[in-house]
Every structure is written in structure tokens, then in C-alpha cells.
Coordinates of N, CA and C in Angstrom, one line a residue:
X1 N 26.3 36.4 60.2 CA 27.2 36.9 61.5 C 26.2 38.5 61.6
X2 N 27.2 38.6 62.8 CA 26.4 39.5 63.5 C 27.5 41.0 63.1
X3 N 27.3 41.7 63.6 CA 28.0 43.0 64.0 C 29.8 42.7 63.9
X4 N 29.8 42.2 65.2 CA 31.2 42.1 65.7 C 32.0 40.9 65.0
X5 N 31.2 39.9 64.5 CA 31.7 39.5 63.2 C 32.6 40.0 61.9
X6 N 31.7 40.9 61.7 CA 31.5 42.4 60.6 C 32.7 42.8 61.3
X7 N 32.5 43.6 62.8 CA 33.8 44.3 62.5 C 34.7 43.7 62.8
X8 N 35.0 42.6 62.6 CA 36.4 41.9 62.8 C 36.7 41.3 61.8
X9 N 35.9 40.9 60.8 CA 36.5 40.7 59.6 C 36.8 42.4 58.7
X10 N 36.3 43.0 58.3 CA 36.3 44.0 58.1 C 37.8 44.8 59.2
X11 N 38.3 44.6 60.4 CA 39.4 45.1 61.5 C 40.8 44.2 59.8
X12 N 40.5 43.1 60.2 CA 41.2 41.9 59.0 C 41.9 42.4 57.7
X13 N 40.6 43.2 56.8 CA 40.8 43.6 55.4 C 42.0 45.2 55.8
X14 N 41.3 45.6 56.9 CA 42.2 46.5 56.5 C 43.2 46.7 57.3
X15 N 43.6 46.1 58.1 CA 45.2 45.9 58.5 C 45.4 44.8 57.3
X16 N 45.4 44.1 56.0 CA 46.0 43.7 55.3 C 46.9 44.4 54.3
X17 N 45.5 45.6 53.8 CA 45.9 46.6 53.3 C 46.6 47.4 53.9
X18 N 46.8 47.5 54.8 CA 48.2 49.0 56.1 C 49.0 48.0 55.6
X19 N 49.3 47.1 56.1 CA 50.8 46.0 56.1 C 51.1 45.4 54.1
X20 N 50.4 45.1 52.9 CA 51.0 45.5 52.4 C 51.3 47.0 51.2
X21 N 50.2 47.9 51.8 CA 50.6 49.7 52.1 C 52.3 50.1 52.4
X22 N 52.4 49.3 53.7 CA 53.8 50.1 53.9 C 55.0 49.0 54.2
X23 N 54.5 47.7 53.5 CA 56.1 46.6 52.6 C 55.3 47.6 51.1
X24 N 55.5 48.0 50.4 CA 55.6 48.5 49.1 C 55.3 47.9 47.8
X25 N 55.1 46.9 48.2 CA 54.9 45.4 47.6 C 53.4 44.8 47.9
X26 N 53.2 43.7 46.6 CA 51.7 43.2 46.7 C 51.4 43.6 46.2
X27 N 49.9 42.5 46.5 CA 48.5 43.7 45.5 C 47.8 43.0 47.1
X28 N 46.8 44.3 47.1 CA 45.6 44.0 49.0 C 44.5 42.8 48.5
X29 N 44.0 42.6 47.5 CA 43.6 41.8 46.7 C 42.8 41.0 47.6
X30 N 44.2 39.6 47.0 CA 44.3 39.1 48.2 C 43.6 39.2 49.4
X31 N 44.8 39.2 50.9 CA 44.0 39.6 52.3 C 42.8 40.2 52.8
X32 N 42.4 40.6 51.4 CA 41.2 41.7 52.0 C 39.6 40.7 51.6
X33 N 40.2 40.0 50.0 CA 38.9 38.4 49.6 C 38.9 37.6 51.1
X34 N 40.3 37.2 51.4 CA 40.4 36.3 52.1 C 40.0 36.7 53.7
X35 N 40.1 37.4 53.7 CA 39.0 37.7 55.2 C 38.5 36.8 55.9
X36 N 37.6 36.7 55.8 CA 35.8 36.4 56.3 C 35.8 34.4 56.0
X37 N 37.0 33.7 54.6 CA 37.2 33.1 55.2 C 38.7 32.7 56.2
X38 N 39.9 33.3 56.2 CA 40.2 33.5 57.4 C 39.6 34.1 59.1
X39 N 38.8 34.5 58.9 CA 37.5 34.1 60.5 C 37.5 33.4 61.1
X40 N 36.1 32.8 59.8 CA 35.9 32.1 60.2 C 36.5 30.4 60.3
X41 N 37.8 30.3 59.8 CA 38.8 29.4 60.4 C 38.8 29.0 61.4
X42 N 39.4 30.3 62.1 CA 40.4 30.5 63.1 C 39.4 30.5 64.5
X43 N 37.9 31.5 63.8 CA 36.9 31.0 65.2 C 35.8 30.0 65.3
X44 N 36.5 30.0 64.2 CA 35.7 28.6 64.3 C 36.3 26.9 63.5
X45 N 37.4 27.0 63.7 CA 38.0 25.2 62.8 C 38.2 25.8 64.1
X46 N 39.9 26.5 64.7 CA 41.3 26.1 64.5 C 41.5 26.2 66.2
X47 N 41.8 25.7 67.0 CA 41.8 25.7 68.4 C 43.1 25.6 68.8
X48 N 43.6 26.9 69.2 CA 45.1 27.3 69.1 C 45.0 27.6 71.3
X49 N 46.3 26.8 71.5 CA 46.0 26.8 72.9 C 47.8 26.9 73.3
X50 N 48.0 28.4 73.4 CA 49.0 28.6 73.7 C 49.7 28.0 75.1
X51 N 48.9 26.9 75.7 CA 49.5 26.9 77.6 C 49.5 25.1 76.7
X52 N 49.1 25.0 76.3 CA 49.4 22.8 74.8 C 49.7 23.1 73.1
X53 N 50.7 23.7 72.5 CA 50.9 23.7 71.9 C 51.3 22.5 71.2
X54 N 51.2 21.6 71.3 CA 51.1 20.4 70.5 C 49.1 20.3 69.9

């Protein structure tokens, strides 16, 4: 992983932890642990095009 990839994954982790804390419900372990998987799926496999949602 490049330093940019690591920065993105760490950002996802912190945003996930903030979301769990603000909701005052849940445990941050799962979203923090799955941040790398989510990042890889989104950047390398999922192809989202807002102009063509089909």
C-alpha cells in the first residue's frame, strides 16, 4: 500500500470511530477493522458511475 492508501484507510477508521461515538451506540472494532477491506473493494473492484447508475 502506498502512503496515500494508508492515509485513506486511516481516515475511514477515524470517521467510523467518530460515527459510532456520536451515535452513542455500537462498537468501533468492526468498522475500524474492516476499513482496509472496504477501501480495497471501493477503489479496485466497485465501479460507481453517478451518470450511469445501472
